[in-house]
XYZ file of N, CA and C in Angstrom:
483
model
N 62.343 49.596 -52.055
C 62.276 51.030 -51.937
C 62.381 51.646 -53.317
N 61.455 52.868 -53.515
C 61.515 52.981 -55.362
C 62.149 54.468 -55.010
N 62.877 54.747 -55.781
C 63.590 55.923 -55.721
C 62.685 57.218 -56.392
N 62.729 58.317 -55.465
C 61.934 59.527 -55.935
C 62.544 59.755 -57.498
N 62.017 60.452 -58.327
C 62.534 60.461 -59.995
C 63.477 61.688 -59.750
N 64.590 61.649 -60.722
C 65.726 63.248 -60.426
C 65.142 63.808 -61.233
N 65.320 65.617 -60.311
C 64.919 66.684 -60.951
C 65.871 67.088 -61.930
N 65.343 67.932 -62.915
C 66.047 68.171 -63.973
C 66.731 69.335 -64.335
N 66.329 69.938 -63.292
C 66.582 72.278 -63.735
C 68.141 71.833 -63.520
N 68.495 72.900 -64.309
C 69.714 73.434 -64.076
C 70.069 74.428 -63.897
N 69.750 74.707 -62.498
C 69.915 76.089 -61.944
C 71.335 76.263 -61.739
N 71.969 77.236 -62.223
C 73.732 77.266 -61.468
C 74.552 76.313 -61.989
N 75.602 76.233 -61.433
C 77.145 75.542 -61.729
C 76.297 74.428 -61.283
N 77.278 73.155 -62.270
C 76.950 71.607 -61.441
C 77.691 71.512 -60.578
N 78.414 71.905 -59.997
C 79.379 71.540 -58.931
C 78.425 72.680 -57.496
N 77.734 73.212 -58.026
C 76.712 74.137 -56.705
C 75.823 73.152 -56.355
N 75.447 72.462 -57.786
C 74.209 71.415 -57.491
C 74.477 70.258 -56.578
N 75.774 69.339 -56.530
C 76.350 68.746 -55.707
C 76.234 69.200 -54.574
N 77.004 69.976 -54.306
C 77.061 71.351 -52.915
C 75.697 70.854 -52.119
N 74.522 71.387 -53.338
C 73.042 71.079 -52.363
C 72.460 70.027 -51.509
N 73.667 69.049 -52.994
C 72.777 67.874 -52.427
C 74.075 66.975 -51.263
N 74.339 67.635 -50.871
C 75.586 67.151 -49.835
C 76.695 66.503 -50.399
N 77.144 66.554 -51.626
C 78.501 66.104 -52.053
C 79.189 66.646 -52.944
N 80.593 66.336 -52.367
C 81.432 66.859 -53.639
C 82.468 65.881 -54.540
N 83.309 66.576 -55.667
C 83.645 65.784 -56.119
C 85.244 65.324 -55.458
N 85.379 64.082 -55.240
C 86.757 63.321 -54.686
C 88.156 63.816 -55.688
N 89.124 63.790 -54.892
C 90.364 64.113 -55.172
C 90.615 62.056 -56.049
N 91.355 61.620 -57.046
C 91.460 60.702 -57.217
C 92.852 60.219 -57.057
N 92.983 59.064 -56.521
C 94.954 58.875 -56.527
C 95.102 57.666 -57.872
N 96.140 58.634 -57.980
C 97.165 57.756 -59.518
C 96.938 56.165 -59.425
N 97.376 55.654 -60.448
C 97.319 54.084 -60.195
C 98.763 54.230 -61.552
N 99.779 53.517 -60.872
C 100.804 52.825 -61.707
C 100.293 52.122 -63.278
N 99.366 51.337 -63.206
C 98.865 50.512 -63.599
C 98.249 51.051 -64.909
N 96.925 51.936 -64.773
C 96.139 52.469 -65.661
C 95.949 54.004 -65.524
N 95.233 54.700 -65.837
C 94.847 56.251 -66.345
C 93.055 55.899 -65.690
N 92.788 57.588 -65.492
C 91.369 57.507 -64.648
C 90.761 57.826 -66.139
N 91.451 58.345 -67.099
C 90.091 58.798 -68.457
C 91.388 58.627 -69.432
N 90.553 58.734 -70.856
C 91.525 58.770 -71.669
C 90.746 59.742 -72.773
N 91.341 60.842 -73.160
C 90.251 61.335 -74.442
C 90.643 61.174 -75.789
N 89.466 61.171 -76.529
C 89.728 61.035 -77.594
C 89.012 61.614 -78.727
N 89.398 62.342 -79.561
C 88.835 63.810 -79.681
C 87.328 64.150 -78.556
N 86.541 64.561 -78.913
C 85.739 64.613 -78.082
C 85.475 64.252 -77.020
N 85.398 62.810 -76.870
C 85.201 61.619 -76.190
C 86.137 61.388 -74.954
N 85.264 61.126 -73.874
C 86.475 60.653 -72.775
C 85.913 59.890 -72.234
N 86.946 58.732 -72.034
C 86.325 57.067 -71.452
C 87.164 57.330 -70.110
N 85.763 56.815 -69.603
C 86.439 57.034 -68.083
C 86.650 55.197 -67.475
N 87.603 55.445 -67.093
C 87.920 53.923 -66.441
C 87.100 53.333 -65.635
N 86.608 52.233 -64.931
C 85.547 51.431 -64.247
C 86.318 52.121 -63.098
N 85.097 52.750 -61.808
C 85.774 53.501 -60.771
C 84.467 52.522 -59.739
N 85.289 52.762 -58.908
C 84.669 51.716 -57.469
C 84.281 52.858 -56.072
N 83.727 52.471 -55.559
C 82.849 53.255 -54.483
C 84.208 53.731 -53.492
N 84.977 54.176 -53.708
C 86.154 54.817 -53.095
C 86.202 56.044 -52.467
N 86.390 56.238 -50.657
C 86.172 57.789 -50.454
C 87.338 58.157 -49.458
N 88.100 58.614 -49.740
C 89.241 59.658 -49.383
C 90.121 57.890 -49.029
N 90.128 57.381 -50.327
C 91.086 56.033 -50.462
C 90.606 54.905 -49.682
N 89.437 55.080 -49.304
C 88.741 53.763 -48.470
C 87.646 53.322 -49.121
N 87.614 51.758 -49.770
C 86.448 51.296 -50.032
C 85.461 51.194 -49.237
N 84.016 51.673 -49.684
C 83.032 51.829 -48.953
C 82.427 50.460 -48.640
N 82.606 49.430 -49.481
C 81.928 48.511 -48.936
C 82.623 47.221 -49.801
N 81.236 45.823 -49.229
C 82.553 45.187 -50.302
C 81.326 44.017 -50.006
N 81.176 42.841 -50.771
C 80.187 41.376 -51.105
C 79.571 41.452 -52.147
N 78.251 40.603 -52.006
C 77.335 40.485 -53.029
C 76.378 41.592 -52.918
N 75.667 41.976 -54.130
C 74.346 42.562 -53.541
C 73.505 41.165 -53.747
N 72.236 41.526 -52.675
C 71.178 40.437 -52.684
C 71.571 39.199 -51.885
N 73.237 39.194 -50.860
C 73.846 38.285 -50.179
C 73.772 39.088 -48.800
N 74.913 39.784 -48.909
C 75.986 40.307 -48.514
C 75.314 42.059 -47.947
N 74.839 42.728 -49.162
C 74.493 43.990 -49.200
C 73.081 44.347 -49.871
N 72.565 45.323 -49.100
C 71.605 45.523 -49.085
C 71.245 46.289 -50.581
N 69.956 45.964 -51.387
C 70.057 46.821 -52.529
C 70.435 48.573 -52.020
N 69.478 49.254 -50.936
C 69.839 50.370 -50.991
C 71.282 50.852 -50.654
N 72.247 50.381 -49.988
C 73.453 50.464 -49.516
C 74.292 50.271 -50.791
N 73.710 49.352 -52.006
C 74.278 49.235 -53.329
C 74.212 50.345 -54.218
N 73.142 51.091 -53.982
C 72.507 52.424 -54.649
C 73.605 53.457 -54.182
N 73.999 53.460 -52.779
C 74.229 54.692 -52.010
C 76.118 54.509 -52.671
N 76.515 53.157 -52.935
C 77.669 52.610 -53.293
C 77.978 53.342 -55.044
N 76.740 52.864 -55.784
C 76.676 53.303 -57.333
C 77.061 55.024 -57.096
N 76.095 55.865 -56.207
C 76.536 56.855 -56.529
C 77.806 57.532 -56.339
N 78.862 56.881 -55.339
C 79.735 57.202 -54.886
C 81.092 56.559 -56.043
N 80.403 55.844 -57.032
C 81.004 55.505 -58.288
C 81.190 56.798 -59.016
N 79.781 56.785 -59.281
C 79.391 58.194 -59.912
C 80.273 59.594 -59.935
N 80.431 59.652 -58.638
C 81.123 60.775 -58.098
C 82.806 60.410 -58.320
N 83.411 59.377 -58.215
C 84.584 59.178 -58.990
C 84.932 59.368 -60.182
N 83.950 59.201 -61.225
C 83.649 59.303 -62.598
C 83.820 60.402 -62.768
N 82.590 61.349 -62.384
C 82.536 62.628 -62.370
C 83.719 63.244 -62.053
N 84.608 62.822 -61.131
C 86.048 63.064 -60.813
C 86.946 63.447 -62.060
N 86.867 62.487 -62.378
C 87.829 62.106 -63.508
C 87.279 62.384 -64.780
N 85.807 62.852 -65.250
C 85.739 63.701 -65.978
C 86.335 65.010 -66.172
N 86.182 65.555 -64.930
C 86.071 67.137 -64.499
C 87.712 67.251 -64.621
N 88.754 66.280 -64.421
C 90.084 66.450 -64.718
C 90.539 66.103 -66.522
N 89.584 65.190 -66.941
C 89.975 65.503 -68.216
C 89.669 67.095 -69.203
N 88.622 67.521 -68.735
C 87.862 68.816 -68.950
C 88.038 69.876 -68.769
N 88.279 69.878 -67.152
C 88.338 70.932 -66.421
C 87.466 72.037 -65.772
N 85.981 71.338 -66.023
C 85.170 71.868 -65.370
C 83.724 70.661 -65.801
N 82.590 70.486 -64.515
C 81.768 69.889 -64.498
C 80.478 70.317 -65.441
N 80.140 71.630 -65.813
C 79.527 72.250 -66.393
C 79.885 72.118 -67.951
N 81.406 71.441 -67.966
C 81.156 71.057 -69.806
C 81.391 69.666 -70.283
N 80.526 68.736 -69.379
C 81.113 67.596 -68.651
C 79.230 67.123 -69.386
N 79.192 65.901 -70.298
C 77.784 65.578 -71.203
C 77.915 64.061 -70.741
N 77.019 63.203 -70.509
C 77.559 61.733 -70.350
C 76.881 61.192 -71.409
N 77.469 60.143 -72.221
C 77.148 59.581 -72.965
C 76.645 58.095 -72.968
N 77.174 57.646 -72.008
C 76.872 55.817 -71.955
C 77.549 55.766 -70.408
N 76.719 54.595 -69.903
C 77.109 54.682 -68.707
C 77.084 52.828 -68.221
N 77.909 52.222 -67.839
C 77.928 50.815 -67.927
C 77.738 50.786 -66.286
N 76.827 49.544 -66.005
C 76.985 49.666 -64.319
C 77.310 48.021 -64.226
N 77.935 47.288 -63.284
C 78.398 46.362 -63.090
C 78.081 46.285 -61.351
N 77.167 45.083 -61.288
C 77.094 44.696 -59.685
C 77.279 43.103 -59.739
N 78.149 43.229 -58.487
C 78.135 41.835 -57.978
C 76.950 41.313 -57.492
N 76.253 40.305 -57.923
C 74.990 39.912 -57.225
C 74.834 38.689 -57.240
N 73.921 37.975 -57.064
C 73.334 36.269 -57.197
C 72.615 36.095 -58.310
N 72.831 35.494 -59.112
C 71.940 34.932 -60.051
C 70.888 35.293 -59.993
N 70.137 35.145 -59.312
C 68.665 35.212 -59.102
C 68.600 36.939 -58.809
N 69.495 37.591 -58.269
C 68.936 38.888 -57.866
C 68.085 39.983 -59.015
N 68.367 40.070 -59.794
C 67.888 40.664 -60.849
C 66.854 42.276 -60.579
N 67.350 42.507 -59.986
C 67.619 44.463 -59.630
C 68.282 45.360 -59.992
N 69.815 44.884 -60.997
C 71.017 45.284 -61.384
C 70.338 46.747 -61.850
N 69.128 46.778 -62.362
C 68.749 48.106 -63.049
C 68.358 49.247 -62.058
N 67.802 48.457 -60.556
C 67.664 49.928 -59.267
C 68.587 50.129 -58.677
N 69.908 49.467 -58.975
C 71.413 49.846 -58.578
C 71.377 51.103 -59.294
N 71.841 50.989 -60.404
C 71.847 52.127 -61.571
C 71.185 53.097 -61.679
N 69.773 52.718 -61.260
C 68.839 53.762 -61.124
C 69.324 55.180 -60.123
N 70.123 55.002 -59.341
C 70.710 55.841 -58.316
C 71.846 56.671 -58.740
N 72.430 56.191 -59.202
C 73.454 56.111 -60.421
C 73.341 57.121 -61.464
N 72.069 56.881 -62.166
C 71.847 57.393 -63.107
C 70.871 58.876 -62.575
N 70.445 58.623 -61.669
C 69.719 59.650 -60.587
C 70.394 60.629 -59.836
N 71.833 60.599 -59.783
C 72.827 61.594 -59.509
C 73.435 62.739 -60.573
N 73.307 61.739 -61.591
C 73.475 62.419 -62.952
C 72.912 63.627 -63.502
N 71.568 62.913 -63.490
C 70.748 63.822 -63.976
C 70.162 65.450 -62.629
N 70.332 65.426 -61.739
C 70.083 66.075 -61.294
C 71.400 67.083 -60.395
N 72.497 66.412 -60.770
C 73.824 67.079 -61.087
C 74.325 67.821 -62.312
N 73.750 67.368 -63.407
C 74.101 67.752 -64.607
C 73.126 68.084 -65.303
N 71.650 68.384 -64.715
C 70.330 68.202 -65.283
C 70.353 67.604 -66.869
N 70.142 68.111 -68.189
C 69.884 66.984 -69.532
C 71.448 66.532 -69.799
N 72.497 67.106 -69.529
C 74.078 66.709 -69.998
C 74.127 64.873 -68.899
N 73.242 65.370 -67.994
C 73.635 63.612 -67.290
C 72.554 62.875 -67.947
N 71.540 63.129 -68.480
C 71.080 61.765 -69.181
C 72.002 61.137 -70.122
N 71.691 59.801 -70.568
C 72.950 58.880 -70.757
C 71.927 57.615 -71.605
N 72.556 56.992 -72.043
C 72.701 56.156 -72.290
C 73.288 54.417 -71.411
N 72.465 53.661 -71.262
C 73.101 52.543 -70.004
C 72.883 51.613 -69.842
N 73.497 50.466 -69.306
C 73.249 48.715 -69.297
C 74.063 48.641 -68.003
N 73.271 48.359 -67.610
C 73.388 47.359 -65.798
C 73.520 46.063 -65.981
N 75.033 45.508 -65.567
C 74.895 43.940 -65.498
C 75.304 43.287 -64.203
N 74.782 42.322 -64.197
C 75.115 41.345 -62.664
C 76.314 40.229 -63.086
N 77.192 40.482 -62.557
C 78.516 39.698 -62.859
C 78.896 39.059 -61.190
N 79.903 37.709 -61.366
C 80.184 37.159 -60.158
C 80.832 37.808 -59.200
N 81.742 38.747 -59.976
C 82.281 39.206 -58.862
C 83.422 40.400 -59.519
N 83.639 41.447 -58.496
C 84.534 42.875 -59.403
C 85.876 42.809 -58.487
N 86.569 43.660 -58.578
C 87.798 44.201 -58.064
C 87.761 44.378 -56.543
N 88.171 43.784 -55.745
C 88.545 44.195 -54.369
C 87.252 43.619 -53.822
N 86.299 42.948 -54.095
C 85.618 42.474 -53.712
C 84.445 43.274 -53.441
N 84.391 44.180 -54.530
C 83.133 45.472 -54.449
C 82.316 45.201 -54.679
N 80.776 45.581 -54.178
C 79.728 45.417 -54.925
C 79.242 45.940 -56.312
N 80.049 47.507 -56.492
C 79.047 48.270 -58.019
C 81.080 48.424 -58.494
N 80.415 48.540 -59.944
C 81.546 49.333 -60.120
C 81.202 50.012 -61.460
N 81.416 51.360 -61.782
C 80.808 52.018 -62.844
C 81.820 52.408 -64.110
N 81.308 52.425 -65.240
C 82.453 53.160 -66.053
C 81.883 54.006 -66.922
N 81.916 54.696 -67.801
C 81.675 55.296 -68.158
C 82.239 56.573 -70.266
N 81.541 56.755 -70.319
C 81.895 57.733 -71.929
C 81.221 59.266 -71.538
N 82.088 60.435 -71.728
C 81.621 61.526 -71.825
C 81.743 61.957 -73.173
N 81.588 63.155 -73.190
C 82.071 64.076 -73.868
C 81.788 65.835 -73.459
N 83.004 66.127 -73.916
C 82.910 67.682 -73.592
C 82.122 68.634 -74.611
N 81.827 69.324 -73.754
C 80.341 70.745 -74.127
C 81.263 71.879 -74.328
């Protein structure tokens, strides 16, 4: 399945543009452990965030086993939208929210080698959430296996506008 290309206007608030397209951004819970961003002058690294929605993993195997590429796509963006989370709290608003590099990580098979139409979805939320502030910079890799037994898991570099 080839994904329609994201539009680019930026009509309105990015957080209206979400709105349109049926989502918003997730509340995130603390972790003992680590921090969801860290800034640094400009710069805010956002931690590897997993397809998580109101504290329930959305899914969980291989892609190309286990999960279907598009169900991996629908997974990336719901990364996305964690990210975006945890931008918008280092910031304080989505509208001054620029992405800079965007790392995508899927569990897959050796052989699957799609890691880039994972991302593509990914990177397709971005841009038509953030119209030119979500283009990015990005490398999709296929690794054995992530955290909790997820399929995508995304991380990410902003910077504020």
């Amino acid at each position: 399945m080839s994904l329609p290309l994201p539009r680019t206007t930026k009509e309105g608030p990015a957080v209206d543009r979400l709105r349109t397209l049926g989502l918003e951004l997730p509340s995130l819970a603390d972790n003992p452990y680590y921090v969801h961003h860290r800034a640094v002058d400009s710069s805010i690294h956002i931690a590897g965030q997993l397809p998580y929605k109101d504290g329930v993993l959305l899914g969980t195997g291989v892609v190309g086993r286990d999960v279907e590429l598009e169900t991996a796509q629908e997974l990336a963006r719901h990364c996305v939208l964690n990210c975006l989370a945890a931008a918008v709290h280092a910031v304080g608003d989505l509208d001054r929210v620029r992405i800079v590099q965007m790392l995508v990580f899927v569990a897959s098979l050796p052989d699957f080698g799609l890691q880039s139409r994972v991302a593509d979805a990914a990177s397709g939320l971005l841009i038509e959430a953030l119209g030119e502030n979500g283009r990015h910079a990005r490398t999709a890799i296929g690794v054995a296996g992530l955290p909790a037994n997820t399929p995508v898991e995304i991380q990410m570099i902003c910077t504020a506008v």
